[in-house]
Short mmCIF file of C-alpha atoms and ligand atoms in Angstrom, two decimals:
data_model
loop_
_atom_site.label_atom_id
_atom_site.label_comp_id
_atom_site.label_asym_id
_atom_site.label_seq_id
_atom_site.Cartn_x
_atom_site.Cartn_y
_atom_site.Cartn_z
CA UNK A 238 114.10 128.41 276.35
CA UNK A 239 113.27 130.06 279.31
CA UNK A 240 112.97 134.14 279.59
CA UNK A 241 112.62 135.98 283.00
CA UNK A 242 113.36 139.31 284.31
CA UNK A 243 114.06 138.40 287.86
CA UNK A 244 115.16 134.94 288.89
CA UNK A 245 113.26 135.62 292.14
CA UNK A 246 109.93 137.11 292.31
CA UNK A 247 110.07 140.26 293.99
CA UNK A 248 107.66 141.90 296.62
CA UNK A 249 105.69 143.87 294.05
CA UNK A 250 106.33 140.82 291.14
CA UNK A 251 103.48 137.96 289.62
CA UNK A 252 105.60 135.22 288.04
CA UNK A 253 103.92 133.98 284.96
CA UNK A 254 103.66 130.46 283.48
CA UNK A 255 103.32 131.27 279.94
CA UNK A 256 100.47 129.67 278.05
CA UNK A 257 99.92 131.52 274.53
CA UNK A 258 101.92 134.19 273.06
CA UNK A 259 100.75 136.26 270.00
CA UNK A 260 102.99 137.20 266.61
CA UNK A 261 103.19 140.81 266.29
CA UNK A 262 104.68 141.99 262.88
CA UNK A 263 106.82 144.39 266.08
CA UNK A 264 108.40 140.93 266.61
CA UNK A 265 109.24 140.48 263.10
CA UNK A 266 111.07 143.92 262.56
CA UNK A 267 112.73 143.72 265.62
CA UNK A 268 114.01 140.21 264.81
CA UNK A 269 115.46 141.28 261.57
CA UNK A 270 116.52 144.56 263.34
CA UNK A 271 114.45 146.39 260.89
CA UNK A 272 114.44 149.51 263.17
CA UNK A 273 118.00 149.22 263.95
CA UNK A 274 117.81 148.73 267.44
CA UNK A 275 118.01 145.05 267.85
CA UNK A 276 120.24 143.84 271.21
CA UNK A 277 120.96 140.37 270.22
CA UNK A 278 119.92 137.70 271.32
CA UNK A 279 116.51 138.39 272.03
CA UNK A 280 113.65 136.39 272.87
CA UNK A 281 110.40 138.14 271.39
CA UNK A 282 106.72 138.20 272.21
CA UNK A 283 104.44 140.81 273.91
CA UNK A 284 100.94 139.56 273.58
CA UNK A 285 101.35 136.97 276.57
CA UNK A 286 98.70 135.24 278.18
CA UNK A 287 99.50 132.62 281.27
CA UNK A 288 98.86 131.54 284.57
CA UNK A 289 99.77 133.10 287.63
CA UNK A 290 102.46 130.47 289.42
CA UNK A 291 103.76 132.86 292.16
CA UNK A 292 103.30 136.10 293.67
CA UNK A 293 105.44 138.58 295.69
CA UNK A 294 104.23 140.03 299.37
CA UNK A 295 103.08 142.73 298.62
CA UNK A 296 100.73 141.85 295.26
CA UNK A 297 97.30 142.34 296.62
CA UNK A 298 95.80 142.47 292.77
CA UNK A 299 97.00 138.88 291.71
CA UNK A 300 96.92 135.27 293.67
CA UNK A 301 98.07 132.10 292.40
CA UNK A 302 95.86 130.16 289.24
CA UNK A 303 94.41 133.76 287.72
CA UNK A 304 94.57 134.36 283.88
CA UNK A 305 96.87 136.90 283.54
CA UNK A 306 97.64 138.82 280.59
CA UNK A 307 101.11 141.21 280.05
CA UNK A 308 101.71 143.32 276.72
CA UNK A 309 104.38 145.61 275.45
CA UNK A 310 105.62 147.28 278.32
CA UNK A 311 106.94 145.94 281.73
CA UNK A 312 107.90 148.82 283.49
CA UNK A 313 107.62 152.69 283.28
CA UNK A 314 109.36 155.20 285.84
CA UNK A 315 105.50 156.09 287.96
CA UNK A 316 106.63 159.83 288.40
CA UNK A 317 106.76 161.66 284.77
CA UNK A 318 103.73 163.47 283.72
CA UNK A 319 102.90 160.56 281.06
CA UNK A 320 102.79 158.05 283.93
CA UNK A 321 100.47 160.28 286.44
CA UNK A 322 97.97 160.25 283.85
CA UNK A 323 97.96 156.31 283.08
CA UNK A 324 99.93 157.20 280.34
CA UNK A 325 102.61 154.64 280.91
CA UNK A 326 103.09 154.03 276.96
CA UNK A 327 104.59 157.49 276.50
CA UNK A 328 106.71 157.49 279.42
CA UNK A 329 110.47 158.42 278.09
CA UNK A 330 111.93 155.32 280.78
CA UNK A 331 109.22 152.92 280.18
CA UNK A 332 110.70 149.67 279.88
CA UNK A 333 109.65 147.02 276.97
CA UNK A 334 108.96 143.47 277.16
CA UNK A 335 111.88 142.52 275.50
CA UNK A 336 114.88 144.45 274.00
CA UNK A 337 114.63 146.46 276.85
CA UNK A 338 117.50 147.06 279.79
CA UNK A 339 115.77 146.39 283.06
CA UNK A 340 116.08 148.84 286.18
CA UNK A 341 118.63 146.15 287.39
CA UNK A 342 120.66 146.18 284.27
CA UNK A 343 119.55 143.11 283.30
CA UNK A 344 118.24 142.48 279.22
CA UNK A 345 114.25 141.85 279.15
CA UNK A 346 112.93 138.66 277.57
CA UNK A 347 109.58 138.66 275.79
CA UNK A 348 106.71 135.61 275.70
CA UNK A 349 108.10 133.23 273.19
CA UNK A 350 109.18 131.06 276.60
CA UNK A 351 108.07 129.46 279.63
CA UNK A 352 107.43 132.60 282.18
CA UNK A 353 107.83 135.86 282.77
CA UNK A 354 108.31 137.99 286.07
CA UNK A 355 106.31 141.04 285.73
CA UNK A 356 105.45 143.67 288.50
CA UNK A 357 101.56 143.82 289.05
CA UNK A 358 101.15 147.37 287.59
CA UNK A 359 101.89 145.69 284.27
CA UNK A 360 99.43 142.60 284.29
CA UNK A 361 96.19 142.68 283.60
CA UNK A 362 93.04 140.89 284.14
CA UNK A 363 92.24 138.44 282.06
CA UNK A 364 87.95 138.01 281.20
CA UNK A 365 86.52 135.42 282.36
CA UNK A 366 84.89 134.51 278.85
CA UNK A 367 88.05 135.29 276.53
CA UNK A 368 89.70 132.64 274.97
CA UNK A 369 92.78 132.65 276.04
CA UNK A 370 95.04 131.61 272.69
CA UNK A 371 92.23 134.00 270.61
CA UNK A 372 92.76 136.95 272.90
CA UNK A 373 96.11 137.14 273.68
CA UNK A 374 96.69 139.51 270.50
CA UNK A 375 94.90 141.67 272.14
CA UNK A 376 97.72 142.82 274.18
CA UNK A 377 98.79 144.44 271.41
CA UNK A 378 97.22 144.64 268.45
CA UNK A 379 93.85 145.48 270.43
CA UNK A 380 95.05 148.21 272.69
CA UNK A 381 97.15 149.49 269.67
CA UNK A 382 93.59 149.94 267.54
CA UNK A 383 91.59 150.84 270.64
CA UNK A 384 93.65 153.58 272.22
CA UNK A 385 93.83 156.04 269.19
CA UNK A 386 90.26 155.45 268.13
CA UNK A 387 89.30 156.44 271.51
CA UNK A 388 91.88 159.64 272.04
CA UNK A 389 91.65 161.28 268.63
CA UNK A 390 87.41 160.76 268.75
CA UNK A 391 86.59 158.01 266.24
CA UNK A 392 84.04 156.20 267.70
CA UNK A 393 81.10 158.07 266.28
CA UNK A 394 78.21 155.68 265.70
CA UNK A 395 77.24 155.77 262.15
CA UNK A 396 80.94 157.29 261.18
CA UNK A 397 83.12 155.69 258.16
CA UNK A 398 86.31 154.07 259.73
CA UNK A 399 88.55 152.77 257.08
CA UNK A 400 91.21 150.70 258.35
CA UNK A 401 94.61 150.64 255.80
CA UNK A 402 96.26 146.82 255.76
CA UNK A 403 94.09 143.97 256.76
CA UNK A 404 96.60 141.81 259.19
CA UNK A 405 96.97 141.77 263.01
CA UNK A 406 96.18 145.00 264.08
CA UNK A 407 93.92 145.58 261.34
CA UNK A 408 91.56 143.00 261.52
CA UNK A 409 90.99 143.84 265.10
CA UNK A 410 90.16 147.67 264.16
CA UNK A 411 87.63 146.04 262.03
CA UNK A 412 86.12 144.26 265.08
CA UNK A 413 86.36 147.33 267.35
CA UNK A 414 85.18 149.73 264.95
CA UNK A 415 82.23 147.78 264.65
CA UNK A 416 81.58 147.50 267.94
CA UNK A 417 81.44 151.53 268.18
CA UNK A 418 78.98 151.23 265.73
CA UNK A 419 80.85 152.31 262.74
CA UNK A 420 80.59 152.00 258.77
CA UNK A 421 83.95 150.19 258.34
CA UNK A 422 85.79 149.65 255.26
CA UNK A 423 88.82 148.09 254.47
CA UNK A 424 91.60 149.43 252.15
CA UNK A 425 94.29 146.34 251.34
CA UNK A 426 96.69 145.42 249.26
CA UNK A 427 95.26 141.84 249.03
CA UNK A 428 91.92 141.35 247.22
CA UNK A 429 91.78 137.56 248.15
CA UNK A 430 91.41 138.78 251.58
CA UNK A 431 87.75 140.74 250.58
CA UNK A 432 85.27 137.70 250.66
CA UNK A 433 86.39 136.99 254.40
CA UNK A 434 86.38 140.83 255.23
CA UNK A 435 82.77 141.41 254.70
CA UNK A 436 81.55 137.66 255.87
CA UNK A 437 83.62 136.75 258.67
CA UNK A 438 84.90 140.08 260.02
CA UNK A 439 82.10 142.31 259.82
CA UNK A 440 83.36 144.56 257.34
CA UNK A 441 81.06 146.74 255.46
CA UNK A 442 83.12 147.62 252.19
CA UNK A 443 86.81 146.40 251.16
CA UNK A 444 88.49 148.57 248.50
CA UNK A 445 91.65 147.23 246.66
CA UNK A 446 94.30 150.10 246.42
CA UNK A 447 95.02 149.15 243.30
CA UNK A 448 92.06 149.36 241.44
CA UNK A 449 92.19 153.37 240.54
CA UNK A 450 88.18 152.74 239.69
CA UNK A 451 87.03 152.09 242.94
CA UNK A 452 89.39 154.35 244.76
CA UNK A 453 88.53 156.96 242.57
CA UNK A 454 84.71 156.65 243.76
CA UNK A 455 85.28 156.15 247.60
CA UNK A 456 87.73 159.44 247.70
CA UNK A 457 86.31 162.19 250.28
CA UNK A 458 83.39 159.33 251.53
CA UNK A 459 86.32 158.53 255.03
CA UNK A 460 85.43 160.36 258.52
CA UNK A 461 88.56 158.37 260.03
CA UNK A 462 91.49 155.96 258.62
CA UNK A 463 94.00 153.66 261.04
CA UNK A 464 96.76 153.06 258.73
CA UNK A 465 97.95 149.48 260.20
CA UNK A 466 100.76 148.62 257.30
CA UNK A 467 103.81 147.72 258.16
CA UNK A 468 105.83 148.83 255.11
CA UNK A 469 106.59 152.13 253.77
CA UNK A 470 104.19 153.36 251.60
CA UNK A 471 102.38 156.75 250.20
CA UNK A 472 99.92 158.16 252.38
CA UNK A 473 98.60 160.15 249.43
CA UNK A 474 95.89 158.28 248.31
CA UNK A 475 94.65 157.72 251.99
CA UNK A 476 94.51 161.09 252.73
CA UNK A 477 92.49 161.23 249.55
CA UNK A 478 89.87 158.75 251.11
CA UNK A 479 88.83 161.29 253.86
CA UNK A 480 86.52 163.76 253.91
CA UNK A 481 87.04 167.66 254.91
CA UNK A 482 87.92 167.39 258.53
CA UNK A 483 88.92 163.36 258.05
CA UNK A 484 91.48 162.07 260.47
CA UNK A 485 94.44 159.58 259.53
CA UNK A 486 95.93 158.04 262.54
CA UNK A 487 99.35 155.69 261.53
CA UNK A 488 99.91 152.75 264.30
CA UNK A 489 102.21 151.22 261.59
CA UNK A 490 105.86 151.36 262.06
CA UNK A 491 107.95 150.70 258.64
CA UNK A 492 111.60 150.86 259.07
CA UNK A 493 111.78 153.88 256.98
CA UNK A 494 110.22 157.67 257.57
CA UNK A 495 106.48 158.18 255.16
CA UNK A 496 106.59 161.36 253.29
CA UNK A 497 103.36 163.44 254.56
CA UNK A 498 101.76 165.11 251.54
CA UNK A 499 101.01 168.54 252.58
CA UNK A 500 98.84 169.86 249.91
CA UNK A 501 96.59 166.76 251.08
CA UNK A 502 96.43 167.96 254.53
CA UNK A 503 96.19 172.11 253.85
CA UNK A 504 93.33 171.51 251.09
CA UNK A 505 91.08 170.00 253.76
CA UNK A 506 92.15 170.86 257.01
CA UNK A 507 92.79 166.52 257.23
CA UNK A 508 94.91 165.70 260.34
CA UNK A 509 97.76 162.61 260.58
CA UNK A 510 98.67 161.76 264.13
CA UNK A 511 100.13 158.68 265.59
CA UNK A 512 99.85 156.07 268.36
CA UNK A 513 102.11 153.65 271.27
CA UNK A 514 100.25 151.20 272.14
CA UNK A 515 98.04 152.16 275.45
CA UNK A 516 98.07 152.78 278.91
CA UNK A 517 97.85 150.07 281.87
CA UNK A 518 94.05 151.15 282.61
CA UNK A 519 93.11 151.77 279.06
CA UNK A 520 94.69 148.76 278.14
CA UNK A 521 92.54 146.67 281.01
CA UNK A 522 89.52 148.86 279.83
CA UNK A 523 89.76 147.45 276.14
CA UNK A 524 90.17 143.98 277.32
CA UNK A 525 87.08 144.37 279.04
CA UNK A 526 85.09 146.07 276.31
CA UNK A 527 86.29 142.79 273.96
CA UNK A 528 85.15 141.13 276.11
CA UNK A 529 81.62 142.63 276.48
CA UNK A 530 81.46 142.43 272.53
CA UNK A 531 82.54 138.52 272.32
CA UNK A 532 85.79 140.62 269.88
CA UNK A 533 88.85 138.65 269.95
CA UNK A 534 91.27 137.92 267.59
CA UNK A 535 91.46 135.28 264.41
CA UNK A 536 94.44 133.01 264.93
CA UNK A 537 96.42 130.47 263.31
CA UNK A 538 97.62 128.47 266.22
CA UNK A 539 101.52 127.48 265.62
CA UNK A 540 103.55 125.09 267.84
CA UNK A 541 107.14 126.60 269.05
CA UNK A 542 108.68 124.96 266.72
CA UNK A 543 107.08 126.51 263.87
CA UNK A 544 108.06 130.08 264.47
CA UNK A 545 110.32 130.74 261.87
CA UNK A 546 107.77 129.36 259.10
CA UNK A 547 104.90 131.65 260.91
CA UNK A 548 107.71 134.66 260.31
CA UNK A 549 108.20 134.17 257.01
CA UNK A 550 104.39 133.51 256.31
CA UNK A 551 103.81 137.36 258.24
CA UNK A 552 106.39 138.70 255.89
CA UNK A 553 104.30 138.25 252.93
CA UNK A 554 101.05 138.99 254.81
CA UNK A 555 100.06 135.39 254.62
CA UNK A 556 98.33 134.73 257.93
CA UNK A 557 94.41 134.84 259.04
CA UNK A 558 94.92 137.04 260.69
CA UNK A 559 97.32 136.61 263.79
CA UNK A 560 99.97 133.96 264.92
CA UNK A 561 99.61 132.61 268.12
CA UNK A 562 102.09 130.68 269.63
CA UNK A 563 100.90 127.66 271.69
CA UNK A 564 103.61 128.09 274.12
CA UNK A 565 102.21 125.85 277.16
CA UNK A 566 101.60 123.14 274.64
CA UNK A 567 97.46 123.04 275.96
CA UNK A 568 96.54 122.96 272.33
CA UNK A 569 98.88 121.52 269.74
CA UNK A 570 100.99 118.52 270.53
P1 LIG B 219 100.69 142.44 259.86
O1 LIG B 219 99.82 141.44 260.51
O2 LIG B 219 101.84 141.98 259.05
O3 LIG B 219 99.74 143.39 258.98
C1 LIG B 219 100.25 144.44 258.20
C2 LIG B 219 99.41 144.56 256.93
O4 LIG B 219 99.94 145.64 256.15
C3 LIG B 219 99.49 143.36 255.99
O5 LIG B 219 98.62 142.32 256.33
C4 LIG B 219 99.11 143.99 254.66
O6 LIG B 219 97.70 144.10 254.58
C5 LIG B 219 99.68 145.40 254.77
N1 LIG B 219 100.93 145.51 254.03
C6 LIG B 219 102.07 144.82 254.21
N2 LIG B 219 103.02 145.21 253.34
C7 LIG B 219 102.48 146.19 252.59
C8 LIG B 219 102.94 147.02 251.55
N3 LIG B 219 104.19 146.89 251.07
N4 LIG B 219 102.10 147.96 251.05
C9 LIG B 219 100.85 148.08 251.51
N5 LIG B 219 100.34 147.29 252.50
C10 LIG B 219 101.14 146.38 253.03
O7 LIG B 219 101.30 143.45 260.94
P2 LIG B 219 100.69 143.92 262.36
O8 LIG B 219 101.17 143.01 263.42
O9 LIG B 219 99.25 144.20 262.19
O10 LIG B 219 101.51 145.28 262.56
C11 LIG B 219 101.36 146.34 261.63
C12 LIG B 219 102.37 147.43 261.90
O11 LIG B 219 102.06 148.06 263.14
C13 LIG B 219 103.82 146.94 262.05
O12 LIG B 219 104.67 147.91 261.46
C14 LIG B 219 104.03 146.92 263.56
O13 LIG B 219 105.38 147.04 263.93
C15 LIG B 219 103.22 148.11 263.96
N6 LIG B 219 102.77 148.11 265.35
C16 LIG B 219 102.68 149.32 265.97
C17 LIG B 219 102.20 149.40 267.27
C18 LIG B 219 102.06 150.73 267.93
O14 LIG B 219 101.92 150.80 269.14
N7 LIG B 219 102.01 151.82 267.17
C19 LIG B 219 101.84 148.23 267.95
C20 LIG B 219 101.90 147.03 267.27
C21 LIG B 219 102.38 146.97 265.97
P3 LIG B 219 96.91 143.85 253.20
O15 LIG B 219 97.29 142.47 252.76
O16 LIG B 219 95.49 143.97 253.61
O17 LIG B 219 97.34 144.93 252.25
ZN1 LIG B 220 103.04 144.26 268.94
#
């Protein structure tokens, strides 16, 4: 299968031999057109990392053998407000990876294939010392941790971060919140994940929602919660985690609306706010910091043709703690 954008690179274009592309749970709603706004057929995947094969005249950024990396968005329209202040993510034309109609009226193709054809403003450096197949989920489950931590101020060292769902995204908050110097727990639904929480991923506490005992004891102990989980659920008892003041930022996207529980909110002046992704230079920023802090994703490494088993094990949050697709075959036979 082979998904492009242009068959020609163009002037401002890097073409892309694909190498590893990341499973984002995004991928799995959008497959089953959870959100209802599936355009069949599509080919998903926006945590790409590759090769650069090709560049257009005018690329000065990009030459041919770099490690490139592209993420969510391909395209935004440079003039809106959002866009003058690197804000490309909340630009109301900004153009997705895949499912997305193209400024030529074309359908965009996401990373589960060979290349991509992606203008410059949308690639980013790749570091030198990330692995490529363990950073690639980066692209989005990194920036998608990073960027709200960093806008809504919860990077206080010495803070208490809990981070709701332990998959993708959230293992990565672990990672970054740590990094910031952070007391992080985790709050899951899973408690065979807690052994591997606190050894492997840093975490300093893992509370199982359902176990009313402990819940009860670590209510008002939060500063900040990212609520990564992908199905609907109440945020209630989160809200109940934080302390006066505590923020709750939701990156999650379930396919139906969360009630917000006002009396939790009045009774402690708590805020809930939400996050896209991130911006082109905040998105190369966090790639860098990752980088600095040796932080990049766990992966279960999955052959093309094992896709639809890897979707059905991310369904029932069976996976440590990211898919990644070994598209260029450099890995897996
Ligand atoms: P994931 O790897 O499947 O992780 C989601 C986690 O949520 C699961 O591992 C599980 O953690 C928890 N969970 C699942 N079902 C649950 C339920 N019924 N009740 C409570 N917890 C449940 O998914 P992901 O790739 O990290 O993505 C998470 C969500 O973020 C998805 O909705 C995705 O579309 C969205 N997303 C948003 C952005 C953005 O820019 N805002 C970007 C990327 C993804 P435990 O086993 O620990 O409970
Ligand atoms: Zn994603």
């Amino acid at each position: 299968m082979v998904g492009y954008r242009f068959p020609e690179t163009g002037a401002d274009d890097v073409t892309i031999k694909i190498l590893f592309c990341g499973i984002c749970h995004s991928d799995l709603h959008c497959a089953r057109n959870e959100w209802g706004v599936t355009n069949y057929p599509i080919v998903p995947g926006h945590e790409i990392v590759g090769t650069v094969t090709k560049v257009g005249n005018n690329v000065s950024k990009f030459k041919e053998g770099d490690k490139v990396g592209v993420g969510v968005l391909v395209a935004s329209c440079q003039k809106c407000e959002s866009c003058q202040q690197g804000l490309e993510n909340y630009c109301p034309n900004m153009i997705l990876t895949y499912n997305s109609i193209d400024r030529d009226g074309t359908k965009t193709y996401g990373g589960y294939s060979d290349l991509i054809v992606v203008d410059q403003h949308y690639v980013l450096r790749f570091p030198d010392n990330m692995p490529l197949d363990a950073g690639a989920p980066l692209l989005c489950a990194g920036i998608t941790v990073y960027s709200p931590m960093k806008y809504y101020g919860m990077t206080e060292p010495g803070k208490h971060l809990g981070v709701a769902g332990l998959g993708g995204l959230g293992h990565v908050a672990v990672k970054i919140g740590k990094a910031f110097g952070l007391k992080v727990t985790v709050i899951s639904t899973s408690p065979k994940k807690e052994s591997e929480a606190i050894s492997k991923l840093g975490a300093d506490a893992f509370l199982v929602s359902s176990d009313p005992a402990k819940v009860k004891a670590a209510m008002g102990t939060m500063d900040y919660i990212i609520d990564t989980v992908s199905a609907v659920h109440s945020l209630a008892p989160l809200l109940g985690l934080l302390k006066v003041n505590g923020k709750l930022v939701t990156v999650g996207l379930p396919e139906k609306p969360l009630e917000v529980p006002i009396f939790a909110l009045v009774g402690a002046r708590r805020l809930v706010g939400g996050s896209n992704i991130g911006g082109m230079k905040e998105t190369q920023e966090m790639l860098d910091f990752c980088a600095k802090h040796n932080i990049a994703a766990d992966i279960e490494l999955v052959r093309m043709d094992q896709i639809n088993t890897a979707i059905e094990r991310l369904a029932k949050s069976d996976v440590k703690y990211r898919f990644v697709i070994d598209v260029g075959n450099s890995k897996l036979q």
